[in-house]
Short mmCIF file of C-alpha atoms in Angstrom, two decimals:
data_model
loop_
_atom_site.label_atom_id
_atom_site.label_comp_id
_atom_site.label_asym_id
_atom_site.label_seq_id
_atom_site.Cartn_x
_atom_site.Cartn_y
_atom_site.Cartn_z
CA UNK A 745 -20.09 14.76 36.78
CA UNK A 746 -20.73 15.58 40.42
CA UNK A 747 -18.15 17.08 42.87
CA UNK A 748 -18.10 13.72 44.98
CA UNK A 749 -15.91 12.67 41.08
CA UNK A 750 -14.10 15.80 41.59
CA UNK A 751 -12.63 15.61 44.66
CA UNK A 752 -11.87 11.94 44.04
CA UNK A 753 -9.74 12.29 40.18
CA UNK A 754 -8.03 15.74 42.24
CA UNK A 755 -7.13 13.08 44.85
CA UNK A 756 -5.53 10.42 43.17
CA UNK A 757 -3.87 13.19 40.95
CA UNK A 758 -2.24 14.78 44.23
CA UNK A 759 -1.36 11.27 45.63
CA UNK A 760 0.81 9.98 42.18
CA UNK A 761 1.73 13.78 41.61
CA UNK A 762 1.55 15.90 43.91
CA UNK A 763 -0.16 19.58 44.59
CA UNK A 764 1.05 21.04 42.01
CA UNK A 765 -0.42 18.87 39.60
CA UNK A 766 -3.99 18.12 42.13
CA UNK A 767 -4.16 22.06 41.56
CA UNK A 768 -4.01 22.28 37.89
CA UNK A 769 -6.53 19.72 37.70
CA UNK A 770 -8.99 21.29 40.12
CA UNK A 771 -8.82 24.54 38.02
CA UNK A 772 -9.22 22.78 35.33
CA UNK A 773 -12.32 20.94 36.19
CA UNK A 774 -14.23 23.94 37.28
CA UNK A 775 -13.89 25.52 34.19
CA UNK A 776 -14.17 22.54 32.31
CA UNK A 777 -12.16 23.49 29.49
CA UNK A 778 -9.50 26.23 29.40
CA UNK A 779 -6.41 27.71 27.99
CA UNK A 780 -3.13 27.86 28.87
CA UNK A 781 -2.87 31.11 29.63
CA UNK A 782 -6.76 30.77 31.53
CA UNK A 783 -4.44 28.16 34.13
CA UNK A 784 -1.10 30.35 34.80
CA UNK A 785 -3.55 33.10 35.39
CA UNK A 786 -6.14 30.47 37.82
CA UNK A 787 -3.25 28.47 39.64
CA UNK A 788 -0.91 31.07 40.09
CA UNK A 789 2.35 29.05 38.45
CA UNK A 790 4.71 30.12 36.12
CA UNK A 791 4.28 29.32 32.46
CA UNK A 792 7.33 26.44 32.68
CA UNK A 793 5.50 25.12 35.94
CA UNK A 794 2.49 25.15 34.15
CA UNK A 795 3.70 23.75 30.79
CA UNK A 796 5.72 20.72 32.78
CA UNK A 797 2.69 19.94 34.73
CA UNK A 798 0.38 19.71 31.29
CA UNK A 799 3.03 17.71 30.01
CA UNK A 800 2.77 14.86 32.61
CA UNK A 801 -0.70 15.01 33.01
CA UNK A 802 -0.77 14.52 29.18
CA UNK A 803 1.44 11.96 28.68
CA UNK A 804 -0.23 9.75 31.42
CA UNK A 805 -3.83 10.59 29.61
CA UNK A 806 -5.21 12.46 32.43
CA UNK A 807 -5.34 15.57 30.93
CA UNK A 808 -6.33 16.22 27.02
CA UNK A 809 -6.31 19.14 24.54
CA UNK A 810 -8.29 20.25 21.16
CA UNK A 811 -6.85 22.61 18.82
CA UNK A 812 -9.23 25.30 18.18
CA UNK A 813 -9.98 28.03 15.80
CA UNK A 814 -9.77 28.50 12.03
CA UNK A 815 -6.60 27.59 12.02
CA UNK A 816 -6.20 25.26 15.11
CA UNK A 817 -3.73 27.58 16.60
CA UNK A 818 -5.62 27.69 20.10
CA UNK A 819 -5.71 24.70 22.41
CA UNK A 820 -8.08 23.95 25.20
CA UNK A 821 -6.77 21.56 27.89
CA UNK A 822 -9.56 19.27 29.22
CA UNK A 823 -9.85 17.03 32.63
CA UNK A 824 -10.36 13.20 30.57
CA UNK A 825 -12.34 12.26 33.87
CA UNK A 826 -12.84 8.64 32.77
CA UNK A 827 -9.15 7.78 32.55
CA UNK A 828 -8.26 9.70 35.55
CA UNK A 829 -10.88 6.82 37.55
CA UNK A 830 -9.19 4.02 36.29
CA UNK A 831 -6.62 4.69 38.61
CA UNK A 832 -7.79 2.59 41.36
CA UNK A 833 -7.56 -0.27 39.44
CA UNK A 834 -3.29 -0.21 38.12
CA UNK A 835 -2.98 -2.56 41.22
CA UNK A 836 -5.45 -4.65 39.82
CA UNK A 837 -3.57 -4.63 36.39
CA UNK A 838 -0.68 -5.16 37.53
CA UNK A 839 -2.00 -8.39 39.10
CA UNK A 840 -3.63 -9.85 36.46
CA UNK A 841 -0.23 -9.54 34.08
CA UNK A 842 1.88 -11.02 37.51
CA UNK A 843 -0.57 -14.19 37.30
CA UNK A 844 -0.25 -14.81 33.48
CA UNK A 845 2.84 -13.31 32.90
CA UNK A 846 5.55 -13.90 36.08
CA UNK A 847 7.19 -11.29 37.95
CA UNK A 848 9.50 -9.76 35.30
CA UNK A 849 6.39 -8.69 33.23
CA UNK A 850 4.72 -6.84 36.11
CA UNK A 851 7.97 -4.91 36.57
CA UNK A 852 7.47 -4.11 33.04
CA UNK A 853 3.96 -3.06 33.31
CA UNK A 854 4.36 -1.93 36.69
CA UNK A 855 7.24 0.78 34.90
CA UNK A 856 5.54 1.56 32.08
CA UNK A 857 2.46 2.98 34.18
CA UNK A 858 4.54 4.98 36.69
CA UNK A 859 6.17 6.47 32.97
CA UNK A 860 2.54 6.94 31.56
CA UNK A 861 3.96 6.60 28.27
CA UNK A 862 7.46 5.26 27.31
CA UNK A 863 9.85 4.53 24.49
CA UNK A 864 10.75 0.81 24.80
CA UNK A 865 14.55 0.99 25.24
CA UNK A 866 14.50 3.64 27.82
CA UNK A 867 11.65 1.56 29.51
CA UNK A 868 13.25 -1.91 29.08
CA UNK A 869 16.74 -0.52 30.40
CA UNK A 870 15.09 1.06 33.83
CA UNK A 871 13.19 -2.40 34.05
CA UNK A 872 16.57 -3.99 33.63
CA UNK A 873 18.05 -2.26 36.32
CA UNK A 874 15.45 -2.51 38.88
CA UNK A 875 15.51 -6.52 38.29
CA UNK A 876 19.46 -6.95 38.88
CA UNK A 877 19.39 -4.95 42.02
CA UNK A 878 16.31 -6.90 43.19
CA UNK A 879 16.95 -10.54 42.35
CA UNK A 880 19.93 -12.90 43.28
CA UNK A 881 21.00 -14.50 40.49
CA UNK A 882 21.63 -12.13 37.78
CA UNK A 883 22.18 -14.43 35.08
CA UNK A 884 18.46 -14.72 34.52
CA UNK A 885 17.88 -11.27 34.03
CA UNK A 886 19.09 -9.77 30.41
CA UNK A 887 17.72 -7.42 27.72
CA UNK A 888 16.78 -10.22 25.80
CA UNK A 889 14.19 -11.84 28.07
CA UNK A 890 12.94 -8.45 28.96
CA UNK A 891 12.14 -7.83 25.05
CA UNK A 892 10.30 -11.09 24.48
CA UNK A 893 7.98 -10.48 27.65
CA UNK A 894 7.47 -6.67 26.20
CA UNK A 895 6.38 -8.74 22.81
CA UNK A 896 4.29 -11.34 24.93
CA UNK A 897 3.07 -7.70 26.32
CA UNK A 898 2.58 -6.12 22.75
CA UNK A 899 0.77 -9.53 21.62
CA UNK A 900 -1.91 -9.78 24.03
CA UNK A 901 -2.27 -5.68 23.52
CA UNK A 902 -1.55 -4.75 27.35
CA UNK A 903 0.14 -2.05 25.29
CA UNK A 904 -0.22 -0.17 22.39
CA UNK A 905 1.83 2.67 20.54
CA UNK A 906 0.96 6.65 21.38
CA UNK A 907 2.23 9.82 20.41
CA UNK A 908 5.03 11.64 22.20
CA UNK A 909 3.65 15.45 23.97
CA UNK A 910 5.61 17.58 23.58
CA UNK A 911 8.28 18.73 26.79
CA UNK A 912 5.99 22.06 27.20
CA UNK A 913 2.51 20.81 27.50
CA UNK A 914 1.57 21.77 23.97
CA UNK A 915 0.08 19.55 21.22
CA UNK A 916 2.50 16.85 19.76
CA UNK A 917 4.25 18.74 16.14
CA UNK A 918 4.04 17.48 12.94
CA UNK A 919 7.74 16.88 13.10
CA UNK A 920 7.19 14.77 16.42
CA UNK A 921 4.57 12.39 14.86
CA UNK A 922 6.69 11.57 11.90
CA UNK A 923 10.28 10.89 13.86
CA UNK A 924 11.45 7.67 14.05
CA UNK A 925 10.74 6.97 17.67
CA UNK A 926 7.65 5.18 18.92
CA UNK A 927 6.32 5.30 22.14
CA UNK A 928 4.09 2.64 23.89
CA UNK A 929 1.59 3.37 26.31
CA UNK A 930 -0.42 0.74 28.97
CA UNK A 931 -3.85 0.19 26.81
CA UNK A 932 -6.48 0.19 29.99
CA UNK A 933 -9.71 -1.25 27.54
CA UNK A 934 -7.74 -4.48 26.84
CA UNK A 935 -7.47 -5.19 31.22
CA UNK A 936 -10.79 -3.91 31.05
CA UNK A 937 -12.22 -6.65 28.62
CA UNK A 938 -9.80 -9.25 30.85
CA UNK A 939 -12.09 -8.11 33.81
CA UNK A 940 -15.10 -8.01 32.44
CA UNK A 941 -14.29 -11.93 30.81
CA UNK A 942 -13.61 -12.76 34.05
CA UNK A 943 -16.43 -11.88 35.83
CA UNK A 944 -18.86 -13.02 33.53
CA UNK A 945 -17.49 -16.52 34.42
CA UNK A 946 -17.59 -16.02 37.63
CA UNK A 947 -21.16 -14.60 37.27
CA UNK A 948 -21.57 -17.86 35.83
CA UNK A 949 -20.43 -20.67 38.20
CA UNK A 950 -22.07 -18.79 40.92
CA UNK A 951 -25.26 -18.94 39.11
CA UNK A 952 -25.00 -22.70 38.19
CA UNK A 953 -21.78 -24.46 38.84
CA UNK A 954 -18.34 -24.97 37.71
CA UNK A 955 -18.76 -26.83 34.88
CA UNK A 956 -21.12 -24.26 32.91
CA UNK A 957 -18.18 -21.23 33.35
CA UNK A 958 -15.80 -23.83 32.25
CA UNK A 959 -18.05 -23.73 28.92
CA UNK A 960 -18.53 -19.69 28.95
CA UNK A 961 -15.00 -19.25 29.28
CA UNK A 962 -14.03 -21.39 26.19
CA UNK A 963 -16.95 -19.33 24.20
CA UNK A 964 -15.21 -16.57 25.37
CA UNK A 965 -11.45 -17.59 24.79
CA UNK A 966 -12.75 -18.42 21.03
CA UNK A 967 -13.98 -14.84 21.30
CA UNK A 968 -10.42 -13.31 21.21
CA UNK A 969 -9.16 -15.90 18.87
CA UNK A 970 -11.43 -15.47 16.13
CA UNK A 971 -12.77 -11.67 16.11
CA UNK A 972 -11.38 -9.95 18.80
CA UNK A 973 -13.53 -7.78 21.59
CA UNK A 974 -17.03 -6.71 20.68
CA UNK A 975 -19.22 -3.96 22.29
CA UNK A 976 -22.42 -5.63 22.43
CA UNK A 977 -21.70 -9.70 21.66
CA UNK A 978 -19.35 -11.60 21.46
CA UNK A 979 -18.22 -13.55 17.63
CA UNK A 980 -20.13 -16.57 17.60
CA UNK A 981 -18.51 -20.03 18.03
CA UNK A 982 -19.75 -23.11 16.44
CA UNK A 983 -20.58 -26.55 18.57
CA UNK A 984 -17.33 -28.07 17.19
CA UNK A 985 -15.00 -25.46 17.60
CA UNK A 986 -16.43 -25.30 21.29
CA UNK A 987 -15.84 -28.87 22.11
CA UNK A 988 -12.06 -28.53 20.30
CA UNK A 989 -11.46 -26.24 22.88
CA UNK A 990 -13.00 -27.59 25.85
CA UNK A 991 -10.69 -31.39 24.76
CA UNK A 992 -7.37 -28.98 25.04
CA UNK A 993 -8.44 -27.04 28.21
CA UNK A 994 -10.77 -29.45 30.45
CA UNK A 995 -11.49 -33.03 28.71
CA UNK A 996 -13.39 -34.37 31.59
CA UNK A 997 -16.35 -31.58 30.24
CA UNK A 998 -16.54 -32.46 26.77
CA UNK A 999 -19.49 -35.40 26.94
CA UNK A 1000 -21.50 -32.54 29.31
CA UNK A 1001 -20.60 -29.80 27.14
CA UNK A 1002 -24.21 -30.04 24.80
CA UNK A 1003 -25.95 -30.27 28.20
CA UNK A 1004 -24.69 -27.16 29.35
CA UNK A 1005 -25.16 -25.17 26.47
CA UNK A 1006 -28.88 -26.39 26.35
CA UNK A 1007 -29.40 -24.85 30.18
CA UNK A 1008 -27.18 -22.27 29.27
CA UNK A 1009 -29.51 -20.80 26.23
CA UNK A 1010 -32.88 -21.50 27.44
CA UNK A 1011 -31.63 -19.72 30.90
CA UNK A 1012 -33.78 -16.19 31.35
CA UNK A 1013 -30.32 -14.14 32.07
CA UNK A 1014 -30.01 -13.93 27.93
CA UNK A 1015 -26.24 -14.30 28.58
CA UNK A 1016 -25.38 -17.22 26.13
CA UNK A 1017 -27.18 -16.91 23.15
CA UNK A 1018 -27.58 -19.84 20.30
CA UNK A 1019 -27.03 -17.70 16.84
CA UNK A 1020 -28.33 -20.91 14.53
CA UNK A 1021 -28.80 -24.86 15.03
CA UNK A 1022 -26.70 -25.77 12.08
CA UNK A 1023 -23.90 -28.22 12.78
CA UNK A 1024 -25.16 -28.97 16.54
CA UNK A 1025 -25.44 -24.95 16.48
CA UNK A 1026 -23.25 -21.90 17.08
CA UNK A 1027 -23.05 -19.81 20.25
CA UNK A 1028 -22.23 -16.23 21.50
CA UNK A 1029 -21.94 -14.33 25.08
CA UNK A 1030 -24.34 -11.25 24.75
CA UNK A 1031 -22.45 -8.76 26.74
CA UNK A 1032 -25.21 -6.06 27.25
CA UNK A 1033 -27.67 -8.66 29.17
CA UNK A 1034 -24.62 -9.79 30.93
CA UNK A 1035 -23.79 -5.59 31.70
CA UNK A 1036 -27.50 -6.00 32.95
CA UNK A 1037 -27.98 -8.92 35.48
CA UNK A 1038 -24.57 -7.94 37.04
CA UNK A 1039 -25.80 -4.66 37.60
CA UNK A 1040 -28.92 -5.94 39.40
CA UNK A 1041 -27.03 -8.75 41.27
CA UNK A 1042 -24.12 -5.67 42.94
CA UNK A 1043 -27.67 -3.27 43.69
CA UNK A 1044 -29.71 -6.22 45.38
CA UNK A 1045 -26.60 -6.52 47.41
CA UNK A 1046 -25.98 -2.99 48.06
CA UNK A 1047 -30.14 -2.95 48.94
CA UNK A 1048 -29.25 -5.90 51.30
CA UNK A 1049 -26.13 -4.33 52.88
CA UNK A 1050 -28.07 -1.04 53.39
CA UNK A 1051 -31.60 -2.20 54.42
CA UNK A 1052 -31.92 -5.49 55.16
CA UNK A 1053 -33.15 -8.65 53.85
CA UNK A 1054 -37.14 -8.04 53.89
CA UNK A 1055 -36.49 -4.89 51.86
CA UNK A 1056 -33.85 -7.08 49.78
CA UNK A 1057 -36.81 -9.22 48.93
CA UNK A 1058 -39.42 -6.42 48.18
CA UNK A 1059 -36.77 -4.79 45.95
CA UNK A 1060 -36.11 -7.97 43.94
CA UNK A 1061 -40.07 -8.61 43.72
CA UNK A 1062 -40.69 -5.05 42.17
CA UNK A 1063 -37.51 -5.84 39.83
CA UNK A 1064 -38.53 -8.99 38.73
CA UNK A 1065 -42.20 -7.57 37.78
CA UNK A 1066 -40.97 -4.27 36.54
CA UNK A 1067 -44.48 -2.87 37.43
CA UNK A 1068 -46.43 -3.51 40.56
CA UNK A 1069 -49.00 -2.96 42.93
CA UNK A 1070 -48.22 -2.05 46.87
CA UNK A 1071 -50.87 -5.41 47.86
CA UNK A 1072 -49.55 -7.47 45.52
CA UNK A 1073 -45.76 -6.51 46.40
CA UNK A 1074 -47.03 -7.85 49.86
CA UNK A 1075 -48.28 -11.15 49.08
CA UNK A 1076 -45.35 -11.55 46.64
CA UNK A 1077 -43.02 -11.76 49.30
CA UNK A 1078 -45.05 -12.62 52.64
CA UNK A 1079 -44.80 -10.16 54.32
CA UNK A 1080 -47.32 -8.18 56.37
CA UNK A 1081 -49.20 -5.27 54.32
CA UNK A 1082 -48.00 -2.88 57.39
CA UNK A 1083 -44.25 -3.75 57.20
CA UNK A 1084 -44.14 -4.42 53.21
CA UNK A 1085 -45.66 -0.74 53.23
CA UNK A 1086 -43.56 0.38 55.22
CA UNK A 1087 -39.97 -0.74 53.82
CA UNK A 1088 -41.55 -0.15 50.05
CA UNK A 1089 -41.69 4.06 51.27
CA UNK A 1090 -38.32 3.90 52.47
CA UNK A 1091 -37.18 2.41 49.24
CA UNK A 1092 -38.85 5.85 47.42
CA UNK A 1093 -37.62 8.04 49.83
CA UNK A 1094 -34.56 6.82 49.33
CA UNK A 1095 -34.93 6.41 45.24
CA UNK A 1096 -34.31 2.81 45.03
CA UNK A 1097 -38.01 2.74 43.37
CA UNK A 1098 -40.33 5.13 41.61
CA UNK A 1099 -44.03 5.19 41.63
CA UNK A 1100 -45.99 5.51 38.55
CA UNK A 1101 -49.69 6.72 38.32
CA UNK A 1102 -51.97 4.84 36.01
CA UNK A 1103 -55.51 7.30 36.36
CA UNK A 1104 -58.99 4.91 35.08
CA UNK A 1105 -60.98 7.96 34.74
CA UNK A 1106 -60.04 11.34 33.88
CA UNK A 1107 -61.12 13.36 36.77
CA UNK A 1108 -57.61 11.66 38.23
CA UNK A 1109 -59.09 10.66 41.75
CA UNK A 1110 -56.83 9.03 43.28
CA UNK A 1111 -59.10 6.43 44.22
CA UNK A 1112 -59.83 5.33 40.72
CA UNK A 1113 -55.67 5.50 40.28
CA UNK A 1114 -53.39 3.02 40.69
CA UNK A 1115 -49.70 3.31 41.67
CA UNK A 1116 -46.97 1.36 40.49
CA UNK A 1117 -43.99 0.72 42.07
CA UNK A 1118 -41.02 0.32 39.35
CA UNK A 1119 -36.83 0.40 39.44
CA UNK A 1120 -35.69 3.56 37.94
CA UNK A 1121 -32.65 1.38 36.90
CA UNK A 1122 -30.35 4.22 35.09
CA UNK A 1123 -31.15 6.49 37.32
CA UNK A 1124 -30.36 4.47 39.94
CA UNK A 1125 -26.96 3.34 38.78
CA UNK A 1126 -25.42 7.08 38.12
CA UNK A 1127 -26.79 7.84 41.97
CA UNK A 1128 -24.58 4.25 43.61
CA UNK A 1129 -21.76 4.96 41.20
CA UNK A 1130 -21.52 8.59 42.58
CA UNK A 1131 -22.06 7.33 46.06
CA UNK A 1132 -19.27 4.19 45.07
CA UNK A 1133 -16.88 7.25 43.74
CA UNK A 1134 -17.55 9.08 47.30
CA UNK A 1135 -17.28 6.34 49.24
CA UNK A 1136 -13.30 5.42 47.88
CA UNK A 1137 -12.63 9.21 48.17
CA UNK A 1138 -13.10 8.78 51.87
CA UNK A 1139 -11.25 5.43 52.15
CA UNK A 1140 -8.61 7.11 50.93
CA UNK A 1141 -9.02 10.09 52.96
CA UNK A 1142 -9.63 7.70 56.26
CA UNK A 1143 -6.09 5.57 54.89
CA UNK A 1144 -3.75 8.77 54.47
CA UNK A 1145 -5.01 10.32 57.54
CA UNK A 1146 -4.41 7.14 59.27
CA UNK A 1147 -0.66 6.62 57.84
CA UNK A 1148 0.18 10.92 58.56
CA UNK A 1149 -0.61 9.33 61.99
CA UNK A 1150 1.64 6.97 62.08
CA UNK A 1151 4.09 7.82 59.81
CA UNK A 1152 7.15 8.18 62.47
CA UNK A 1153 6.43 4.50 63.20
CA UNK A 1154 6.49 3.22 59.68
CA UNK A 1155 9.29 5.13 58.28
CA UNK A 1156 11.07 3.66 61.38
CA UNK A 1157 9.16 -0.31 60.33
CA UNK A 1158 11.10 0.61 56.56
CA UNK A 1159 14.32 1.33 57.47
CA UNK A 1160 14.46 -1.63 59.62
CA UNK A 1161 13.51 -3.84 57.04
CA UNK A 1162 16.09 -2.25 54.71
CA UNK A 1163 18.99 -3.08 57.45
CA UNK A 1164 17.54 -6.75 57.48
CA UNK A 1165 17.61 -6.72 53.83
CA UNK A 1166 21.30 -5.20 53.90
CA UNK A 1167 22.41 -7.53 56.72
CA UNK A 1168 21.24 -10.37 55.32
CA UNK A 1169 22.74 -10.05 51.76
CA UNK A 1170 26.01 -9.78 53.62
CA UNK A 1171 25.70 -13.40 55.32
CA UNK A 1172 24.20 -12.24 58.93
CA UNK A 1173 21.34 -13.85 59.84
CA UNK A 1174 18.25 -11.65 61.09
CA UNK A 1175 18.71 -13.12 64.48
CA UNK A 1176 21.69 -11.55 65.20
CA UNK A 1177 20.16 -8.24 64.40
CA UNK A 1178 19.38 -5.73 67.38
CA UNK A 1179 15.53 -5.10 67.17
CA UNK A 1180 15.17 -1.38 66.26
CA UNK A 1181 11.20 -1.27 67.28
CA UNK A 1182 9.60 -1.84 70.53
CA UNK A 1183 6.41 -4.07 71.92
CA UNK A 1184 4.58 -1.48 72.26
CA UNK A 1185 5.40 -0.14 68.53
CA UNK A 1186 5.27 -3.07 66.88
CA UNK A 1187 1.66 -3.23 68.74
CA UNK A 1188 0.52 0.26 67.59
CA UNK A 1189 2.37 -0.39 64.19
CA UNK A 1190 0.58 -3.93 63.97
CA UNK A 1191 -3.06 -1.72 64.79
CA UNK A 1192 -2.16 1.12 61.75
CA UNK A 1193 -1.38 -1.99 59.06
CA UNK A 1194 -4.76 -3.79 60.14
CA UNK A 1195 -6.69 -0.76 59.48
CA UNK A 1196 -5.14 -0.35 56.47
CA UNK A 1197 -5.79 -3.65 55.49
CA UNK A 1198 -9.78 -3.55 56.06
CA UNK A 1199 -9.63 -0.05 54.36
CA UNK A 1200 -7.52 -1.95 51.11
CA UNK A 1201 -10.40 -4.74 51.56
CA UNK A 1202 -13.13 -1.69 51.29
CA UNK A 1203 -11.78 -0.39 48.40
CA UNK A 1204 -11.41 -3.48 46.47
CA UNK A 1205 -15.16 -4.16 47.04
CA UNK A 1206 -16.09 -1.24 46.45
CA UNK A 1207 -14.41 -0.96 42.77
CA UNK A 1208 -15.57 -3.86 41.63
CA UNK A 1209 -19.49 -2.42 42.53
CA UNK A 1210 -17.81 0.56 40.33
CA UNK A 1211 -16.88 -1.23 37.41
CA UNK A 1212 -20.71 -3.33 37.67
CA UNK A 1213 -22.54 0.20 37.44
CA UNK A 1214 -20.27 1.44 34.83
CA UNK A 1215 -20.37 -1.26 32.26
CA UNK A 1216 -23.75 -1.57 32.54
CA UNK A 1217 -24.25 2.65 32.14
CA UNK A 1218 -22.00 2.69 29.39
CA UNK A 1219 -24.19 0.17 27.74
CA UNK A 1220 -27.11 1.78 28.34
CA UNK A 1221 -25.50 5.02 26.69
CA UNK A 1222 -24.07 3.12 23.34
CA UNK A 1223 -27.79 1.95 23.20
#
């Protein structure tokens, strides 16, 4: 991983846990794998502080440990970079649960993410207290309701069992492993799977239409109901199963199901595959092909934004043709040869394209050599991922600086909101309260919040690109 990724991980940990944990993570990253003694020496913390810090980081899975040596007495700590980089996605996880299961489920997941891992009873006690202090009708919130919501989250795979780290940051002992208490944590992979399925449906809708998206969403739904998630492709669903599911979900789509399936399976995308023809056929979703097409879509969008529509056209042609000469690019793109040459070499110098030399004679003469442009997709994916991580770090830094500059106004606004809420609960109308912020302060605060909102929107867009590029990169590593 690059320095930019390390900076982002340290910044994320600093925002969540503070500078002590951030310094610990930075020290471990610099040394890749390190023991407790080295951590204490290089951070300058006492053993108790280092132990507590490691315990928190292990509990949230940002640091993992390995027992080494013949008797496995020595423990080495490493930073789980992939788990740490899932932190920006946490608000998305919370929003998914809120949309599916309501506000109470949102509080349960939010609290579990905040704690890293927790016993069920203590988690629900905290959630019950939070909900009873925030809702008007306290009778609607009770332990039975929260327990049923937790069971729903468990059945959906959003929470999973885990082991309890010891209080001194050391690995769980045999005694703690055999204890009766069960700890729970958020299963981030289940959320990534849900987000992937949503991306597939939206991608198909954009390429075809709403009806095609509905058919694909039914196949994905059947995949979850039959065999669960698979890494390379979904489980196959028969034509009869798809029809039955469509009758329950979108009855108006049933007459068009066969036509949509034929269109999707005949498409060059290769996302929907026909497995066999028996009984109307069986169909599955090829996740590998989706990862490829979705990554291409995002890379092309980046090229368009950075280099303009003509470069985007040239890049798309090179990607589609795999290998192509400069003269052919100009002809297919309908761009003057001189302009096409300039744009091609701009993309080449920025490492978006590479050149493959094919020599027609043994003397390697340039006059008798073909120069073929192609897209180094795997290298480009890694390069753009690092750029995206650096962009996220820059956006976070800008947001933090902007809020720090206006911290007095933000605190004052929060106090005003708290006073208004307290007065409302006592039956006092908000209009009767004295305004704590002047007009100029309101204007300055509004400007600050607009900047923060734009930075947040930019972060969401970059996270979508990170998701697409990461899925493709992981899939290539599997192959």
